[in-house]
PDB file of C-alpha atoms and ligand atoms in Angstrom:
ATOM      1  CA  MET A   1     156.028  26.392 108.976  1.00 96.00           C
ATOM      2  CA  ILE A   2     156.914  28.226 105.769  1.00 97.00           C
ATOM      3  CA  ASP A   3     158.092  31.713 106.621  1.00 97.00           C
ATOM      4  CA  SER A   4     159.682  34.313 104.345  1.00 96.00           C
ATOM      5  CA  GLY A   5     159.433  37.001 107.010  1.00 97.00           C
ATOM      6  CA  LEU A   6     156.753  38.898 105.052  1.00 98.00           C
ATOM      7  CA  ARG A   7     154.095  41.034 106.710  1.00 98.00           C
ATOM      8  CA  ASP A   8     150.663  42.341 105.742  1.00 98.00           C
ATOM      9  CA  ARG A   9     149.903  46.068 105.599  1.00 97.00           C
ATOM     10  CA  ALA A  10     148.954  46.015 109.315  1.00 97.00           C
ATOM     11  CA  GLY A  11     152.372  44.591 110.176  1.00 98.00           C
ATOM     12  CA  ARG A  12     151.115  41.094 110.927  1.00 98.00           C
ATOM     13  CA  HIS A  13     153.546  38.276 110.204  1.00 98.00           C
ATOM     14  CA  VAL A  14     152.237  36.087 107.346  1.00 98.00           C
ATOM     15  CA  THR A  15     153.182  32.388 107.517  1.00 98.00           C
ATOM     16  CA  LEU A  16     151.995  29.130 105.966  1.00 98.00           C
ATOM     17  CA  ARG A  17     151.447  26.177 108.283  1.00 98.00           C
ATOM     18  CA  PRO A  18     150.242  22.576 107.949  1.00 98.00           C
ATOM     19  CA  VAL A  19     146.542  21.905 108.444  1.00 98.00           C
ATOM     20  CA  ASP A  20     146.320  20.056 111.766  1.00 97.00           C
ATOM     21  CA  ASP A  21     143.950  18.933 114.536  1.00 97.00           C
ATOM     22  CA  ASP A  22     143.820  22.448 115.988  1.00 97.00           C
ATOM     23  CA  ASN A  23     143.315  24.647 112.927  1.00 98.00           C
ATOM     24  CA  TRP A  24     141.376  22.578 110.395  1.00 98.00           C
ATOM     25  CA  ARG A  25     137.975  23.982 111.400  1.00 98.00           C
ATOM     26  CA  ALA A  26     139.169  27.559 110.944  1.00 98.00           C
ATOM     27  CA  VAL A  27     140.725  26.681 107.576  1.00 98.00           C
ATOM     28  CA  ALA A  28     137.529  24.914 106.434  1.00 98.00           C
ATOM     29  CA  ASP A  29     135.496  28.033 107.302  1.00 98.00           C
ATOM     30  CA  VAL A  30     137.617  30.378 105.131  1.00 98.00           C
ATOM     31  CA  ALA A  31     135.164  31.970 102.660  1.00 98.00           C
ATOM     32  CA  PRO A  32     135.615  34.328  99.703  1.00 97.00           C
ATOM     33  CA  ARG A  33     133.263  37.230  99.000  1.00 96.00           C
ATOM     34  CA  ASP A  34     129.969  36.179  97.388  1.00 95.00           C
ATOM     35  CA  ASP A  35     130.915  37.911  94.123  1.00 93.00           C
ATOM     36  CA  GLN A  36     134.123  35.826  93.936  1.00 93.00           C
ATOM     37  CA  ARG A  37     132.302  32.490  93.974  1.00 93.00           C
ATOM     38  CA  ALA A  38     132.354  32.302  90.178  1.00 89.00           C
ATOM     39  CA  HIS A  39     136.073  31.553  90.494  1.00 89.00           C
ATOM     40  CA  VAL A  40     136.409  29.659  93.779  1.00 93.00           C
ATOM     41  CA  PRO A  41     134.218  27.429  95.958  1.00 95.00           C
ATOM     42  CA  ALA A  42     132.050  28.923  98.697  1.00 96.00           C
ATOM     43  CA  LEU A  43     134.292  27.532 101.431  1.00 98.00           C
ATOM     44  CA  ALA A  44     137.901  26.368 101.642  1.00 98.00           C
ATOM     45  CA  ALA A  45     136.422  23.136 103.033  1.00 98.00           C
ATOM     46  CA  ARG A  46     136.123  21.996  99.400  1.00 97.00           C
ATOM     47  CA  TYR A  47     139.898  22.271  98.997  1.00 97.00           C
ATOM     48  CA  LEU A  48     140.494  20.351 102.219  1.00 97.00           C
ATOM     49  CA  VAL A  49     138.372  17.470 100.912  1.00 97.00           C
ATOM     50  CA  LEU A  50     140.251  17.609  97.595  1.00 96.00           C
ATOM     51  CA  THR A  51     143.669  17.493  99.247  1.00 96.00           C
ATOM     52  CA  MET A  52     142.606  14.651 101.569  1.00 94.00           C
ATOM     53  CA  ARG A  53     141.522  12.658  98.520  1.00 96.00           C
ATOM     54  CA  SER A  54     144.570  13.577  96.416  1.00 93.00           C
ATOM     55  CA  ASP A  55     148.138  12.294  96.280  1.00 91.00           C
ATOM     56  CA  VAL A  56     149.144  15.450  94.420  1.00 94.00           C
ATOM     57  CA  TRP A  57     147.944  18.416  96.481  1.00 97.00           C
ATOM     58  CA  THR A  58     148.813  19.537 100.005  1.00 97.00           C
ATOM     59  CA  SER A  59     146.748  22.175 101.821  1.00 98.00           C
ATOM     60  CA  LEU A  60     148.322  24.872 103.962  1.00 98.00           C
ATOM     61  CA  ALA A  61     146.747  27.318 106.409  1.00 98.00           C
ATOM     62  CA  VAL A  62     147.569  30.989 105.841  1.00 98.00           C
ATOM     63  CA  TYR A  63     148.202  32.794 109.124  1.00 98.00           C
ATOM     64  CA  ALA A  64     148.438  36.490 109.979  1.00 98.00           C
ATOM     65  CA  ASP A  65     150.229  36.363 113.335  1.00 98.00           C
ATOM     66  CA  GLU A  66     148.256  33.629 115.138  1.00 98.00           C
ATOM     67  CA  THR A  67     144.970  33.992 113.199  1.00 98.00           C
ATOM     68  CA  VAL A  68     143.943  31.696 110.325  1.00 98.00           C
ATOM     69  CA  VAL A  69     143.059  34.018 107.434  1.00 98.00           C
ATOM     70  CA  GLY A  70     143.235  31.842 104.338  1.00 98.00           C
ATOM     71  CA  HIS A  71     143.989  28.629 102.486  1.00 98.00           C
ATOM     72  CA  VAL A  72     146.495  27.762  99.799  1.00 98.00           C
ATOM     73  CA  MET A  73     147.727  24.439  98.408  1.00 98.00           C
ATOM     74  CA  TRP A  74     150.713  23.197  96.474  1.00 98.00           C
ATOM     75  CA  GLY A  75     151.367  20.150  94.321  1.00 97.00           C
ATOM     76  CA  VAL A  76     153.837  18.404  92.035  1.00 96.00           C
ATOM     77  CA  ASP A  77     152.864  17.566  88.447  1.00 94.00           C
ATOM     78  CA  ASP A  78     154.113  14.533  86.490  1.00 92.00           C
ATOM     79  CA  ASP A  79     156.801  16.688  84.830  1.00 93.00           C
ATOM     80  CA  GLY A  80     158.125  17.828  88.213  1.00 93.00           C
ATOM     81  CA  SER A  81     156.670  21.308  87.943  1.00 95.00           C
ATOM     82  CA  ARG A  82     155.436  22.781  91.216  1.00 97.00           C
ATOM     83  CA  TRP A  83     151.904  24.186  91.283  1.00 97.00           C
ATOM     84  CA  ILE A  84     150.119  26.655  93.516  1.00 98.00           C
ATOM     85  CA  GLY A  85     146.327  26.400  93.838  1.00 97.00           C
ATOM     86  CA  GLY A  86     143.376  26.926  96.131  1.00 97.00           C
ATOM     87  CA  MET A  87     144.375  30.485  97.033  1.00 98.00           C
ATOM     88  CA  VAL A  88     141.600  32.054  99.107  1.00 98.00           C
ATOM     89  CA  ILE A  89     141.861  34.827 101.649  1.00 98.00           C
ATOM     90  CA  ASP A  90     138.798  35.145 103.880  1.00 98.00           C
ATOM     91  CA  ALA A  91     136.466  37.966 102.781  1.00 98.00           C
ATOM     92  CA  THR A  92     137.000  39.759 106.112  1.00 98.00           C
ATOM     93  CA  GLU A  93     140.784  39.804 105.615  1.00 98.00           C
ATOM     94  CA  GLN A  94     141.144  40.771 101.951  1.00 97.00           C
ATOM     95  CA  ASP A  95     142.908  43.888 100.615  1.00 96.00           C
ATOM     96  CA  ARG A  96     145.359  43.929 103.515  1.00 97.00           C
ATOM     97  CA  GLY A  97     148.362  42.528 101.693  1.00 97.00           C
ATOM     98  CA  ILE A  98     147.950  38.964 102.950  1.00 98.00           C
ATOM     99  CA  GLY A  99     147.358  37.342  99.543  1.00 97.00           C
ATOM    100  CA  ARG A 100     150.496  38.938  98.142  1.00 97.00           C
ATOM    101  CA  ALA A 101     152.591  37.804 101.121  1.00 98.00           C
ATOM    102  CA  ALA A 102     151.154  34.274 101.006  1.00 98.00           C
ATOM    103  CA  VAL A 103     151.765  33.736  97.274  1.00 98.00           C
ATOM    104  CA  ARG A 104     155.281  35.177  97.484  1.00 97.00           C
ATOM    105  CA  THR A 105     156.090  32.969 100.476  1.00 98.00           C
ATOM    106  CA  LEU A 106     154.886  29.785  98.781  1.00 98.00           C
ATOM    107  CA  ALA A 107     156.412  30.657  95.389  1.00 97.00           C
ATOM    108  CA  ASP A 108     159.816  31.356  97.002  1.00 96.00           C
ATOM    109  CA  TRP A 109     159.678  28.094  98.944  1.00 97.00           C
ATOM    110  CA  LEU A 110     158.734  26.034  95.873  1.00 97.00           C
ATOM    111  CA  ALA A 111     161.330  27.757  93.658  1.00 95.00           C
ATOM    112  CA  ALA A 112     164.036  26.926  96.216  1.00 93.00           C
ATOM    113  CA  GLN A 113     163.322  23.185  96.149  1.00 90.00           C
ATOM    114  CA  ASP A 114     165.945  20.879  94.640  1.00 85.00           C
ATOM    115  CA  GLY A 115     165.814  20.391  90.886  1.00 84.00           C
ATOM    116  CA  GLY A 116     164.984  23.904  89.747  1.00 86.00           C
ATOM    117  CA  HIS A 117     161.497  22.871  88.685  1.00 93.00           C
ATOM    118  CA  PRO A 118     159.199  25.541  87.234  1.00 96.00           C
ATOM    119  CA  VAL A 119     156.576  27.032  89.566  1.00 97.00           C
ATOM    120  CA  ARG A 120     153.158  27.415  87.948  1.00 97.00           C
ATOM    121  CA  LEU A 121     149.578  28.340  88.714  1.00 98.00           C
ATOM    122  CA  SER A 122     146.430  29.039  86.762  1.00 97.00           C
ATOM    123  CA  TYR A 123     143.597  31.530  86.964  1.00 97.00           C
ATOM    124  CA  HIS A 124     140.423  32.362  85.092  1.00 95.00           C
ATOM    125  CA  PRO A 125     141.014  35.207  82.627  1.00 94.00           C
ATOM    126  CA  ASP A 126     138.056  37.117  84.143  1.00 93.00           C
ATOM    127  CA  ASN A 127     139.631  37.030  87.617  1.00 94.00           C
ATOM    128  CA  ALA A 128     141.356  40.414  87.301  1.00 93.00           C
ATOM    129  CA  PRO A 129     142.506  40.783  90.941  1.00 93.00           C
ATOM    130  CA  ALA A 130     144.160  37.357  90.873  1.00 95.00           C
ATOM    131  CA  ALA A 131     145.745  38.035  87.473  1.00 96.00           C
ATOM    132  CA  ALA A 132     147.135  41.378  88.684  1.00 96.00           C
ATOM    133  CA  LEU A 133     148.465  39.851  91.890  1.00 96.00           C
ATOM    134  CA  TYR A 134     150.217  36.951  90.167  1.00 97.00           C
ATOM    135  CA  ARG A 135     151.644  39.141  87.400  1.00 96.00           C
ATOM    136  CA  SER A 136     153.107  41.593  89.925  1.00 95.00           C
ATOM    137  CA  ILE A 137     154.837  38.718  91.730  1.00 95.00           C
ATOM    138  CA  GLY A 138     156.477  37.519  88.506  1.00 95.00           C
ATOM    139  CA  PHE A 139     154.067  34.916  87.089  1.00 97.00           C
ATOM    140  CA  THR A 140     153.955  35.231  83.294  1.00 96.00           C
ATOM    141  CA  PRO A 141     151.344  33.489  81.095  1.00 96.00           C
ATOM    142  CA  THR A 142     152.899  30.538  79.252  1.00 95.00           C
ATOM    143  CA  GLY A 143     150.357  30.675  76.412  1.00 94.00           C
ATOM    144  CA  THR A 144     148.751  27.442  77.611  1.00 94.00           C
ATOM    145  CA  VAL A 145     145.101  27.363  78.666  1.00 95.00           C
ATOM    146  CA  GLU A 146     143.924  24.459  80.847  1.00 92.00           C
ATOM    147  CA  ASP A 147     140.265  23.998  81.788  1.00 90.00           C
ATOM    148  CA  ASP A 148     139.525  27.582  80.663  1.00 93.00           C
ATOM    149  CA  GLU A 149     142.289  28.893  82.916  1.00 94.00           C
ATOM    150  CA  VAL A 150     145.425  30.814  81.943  1.00 97.00           C
ATOM    151  CA  VAL A 151     148.590  28.917  82.973  1.00 97.00           C
ATOM    152  CA  ALA A 152     151.347  31.193  84.271  1.00 98.00           C
ATOM    153  CA  GLU A 153     154.922  30.432  85.316  1.00 97.00           C
ATOM    154  CA  LEU A 154     157.205  32.208  87.754  1.00 96.00           C
ATOM    155  CA  ARG A 155     159.877  34.055  85.785  1.00 92.00           C
ATOM    156  CA  ARG A 156     162.203  36.312  87.689  1.00 73.00           C
ATOM    157  CA  GLY A 157     165.056  38.212  86.124  1.00 57.00           C
TER     158      GLY A 157
HETATM  159  C1  COA B 201     142.980  37.092  94.945  1.00 75.76           C
HETATM  160  C2  COA B 201     143.112  37.160  96.482  1.00 75.76           C
HETATM  161  C3  COA B 201     143.757  35.863  96.983  1.00 75.76           C
HETATM  162  C4  COA B 201     144.013  38.345  96.839  1.00 75.76           C
HETATM  163  O1  COA B 201     144.195  38.343  98.244  1.00 75.76           O
HETATM  164  P1  COA B 201     144.290  39.709  99.087  1.00 75.76           P
HETATM  165  O2  COA B 201     144.831  39.400 100.422  1.00 75.76           O
HETATM  166  O3  COA B 201     142.965  40.421  99.042  1.00 75.76           O
HETATM  167  O4  COA B 201     145.340  40.509  98.184  1.00 75.76           O
HETATM  168  P2  COA B 201     146.345  41.655  98.626  1.00 75.76           P
HETATM  169  O5  COA B 201     145.681  42.589  99.605  1.00 75.76           O
HETATM  170  O6  COA B 201     147.641  41.046  99.004  1.00 75.76           O
HETATM  171  O7  COA B 201     146.501  42.423  97.237  1.00 75.76           O
HETATM  172  C5  COA B 201     147.458  41.958  96.308  1.00 75.76           C
HETATM  173  C6  COA B 201     147.119  42.401  94.921  1.00 75.76           C
HETATM  174  O8  COA B 201     145.944  41.743  94.475  1.00 75.76           O
HETATM  175  C7  COA B 201     145.269  42.582  93.557  1.00 75.76           C
HETATM  176  N1  COA B 201     143.948  42.859  94.118  1.00 75.76           N
HETATM  177  C8  COA B 201     143.468  42.486  95.322  1.00 75.76           C
HETATM  178  N2  COA B 201     142.177  42.874  95.455  1.00 75.76           N
HETATM  179  C9  COA B 201     141.847  43.493  94.303  1.00 75.76           C
HETATM  180  C10 COA B 201     140.660  44.099  93.797  1.00 75.76           C
HETATM  181  N3  COA B 201     139.535  44.152  94.530  1.00 75.76           N
HETATM  182  N4  COA B 201     140.678  44.631  92.553  1.00 75.76           N
HETATM  183  C11 COA B 201     141.807  44.588  91.795  1.00 75.76           C
HETATM  184  N5  COA B 201     142.975  44.029  92.225  1.00 75.76           N
HETATM  185  C12 COA B 201     142.980  43.498  93.451  1.00 75.76           C
HETATM  186  C13 COA B 201     146.087  43.832  93.423  1.00 75.76           C
HETATM  187  O9  COA B 201     147.001  43.638  92.364  1.00 75.76           O
HETATM  188  C14 COA B 201     146.819  43.861  94.737  1.00 75.76           C
HETATM  189  O10 COA B 201     148.003  44.591  94.625  1.00 75.76           O
HETATM  190  P3  COA B 201     148.224  45.956  95.449  1.00 75.76           P
HETATM  191  O11 COA B 201     148.416  45.532  96.860  1.00 75.76           O
HETATM  192  O12 COA B 201     149.456  46.520  94.841  1.00 75.76           O
HETATM  193  O13 COA B 201     146.995  46.778  95.248  1.00 75.76           O
HETATM  194  C15 COA B 201     141.738  37.410  97.172  1.00 75.76           C
HETATM  195  O14 COA B 201     141.094  38.504  96.555  1.00 75.76           O
HETATM  196  C16 COA B 201     140.832  36.200  97.120  1.00 75.76           C
HETATM  197  O15 COA B 201     140.851  35.341  98.009  1.00 75.76           O
HETATM  198  N6  COA B 201     139.964  36.133  96.079  1.00 75.76           N
HETATM  199  C17 COA B 201     138.996  35.044  95.939  1.00 75.76           C
HETATM  200  C18 COA B 201     139.679  33.738  95.559  1.00 75.76           C
HETATM  201  C19 COA B 201     140.453  33.834  94.270  1.00 75.76           C
HETATM  202  O16 COA B 201     140.043  34.432  93.293  1.00 75.76           O
HETATM  203  N7  COA B 201     141.624  33.162  94.309  1.00 75.76           N
HETATM  204  C20 COA B 201     142.501  33.086  93.173  1.00 75.76           C
HETATM  205  C21 COA B 201     142.111  31.936  92.326  1.00 75.76           C
HETATM  206  S1  COA B 201     143.249  31.760  90.954  1.00 75.76           S
END
């Protein structure tokens, strides 16, 4: 379990846990709002298939207390940089502070890994909520665009 002790606005404890035999169905069923499907797949199931087929990415379940509320994944690039991807909070659980807690928890955990590798993520420039969230956590655009997405790196003073 990855736990920075953060809570959502309802006071629920937000943690990141491995996808396992008990929770994988709930993680697969995580769905964004319909109007967000331009930026993310219709179900987190797509990310689970990707991470099962990939040596790079690892999926995590986002929990609020004991309820699965989202999906996020992390990976290591050839240059050692750590990446965050696949961030989706279920439509029924958005705007409660869970996304912020989940990204901060994963970013802190990746930044603390040996080697001091940069922590990066990318987002579509039209995805204003995601851009605002990442910027407020300390992710700053690097100037690189990959697959039409803005690459941003965690920079904390
Ligand atoms: C982006 C996402 C993960 C945020 O999760 P969330 O739990 O709803 O976010 P939070 O409640 O923690 O809000 C965090 C910040 O996100 C931004 N945000 C969230 N919803 C927003 C909205 N509807 N409009 C504008 N900004 C918004 C705000 O900056 C907010 O900060 P605030 O709490 O100071 O207002 C969620 O909206 C989501 O799953 N979207 C669909 C998938 C997606 O776009 N993923 C990112 C791909 S790069």
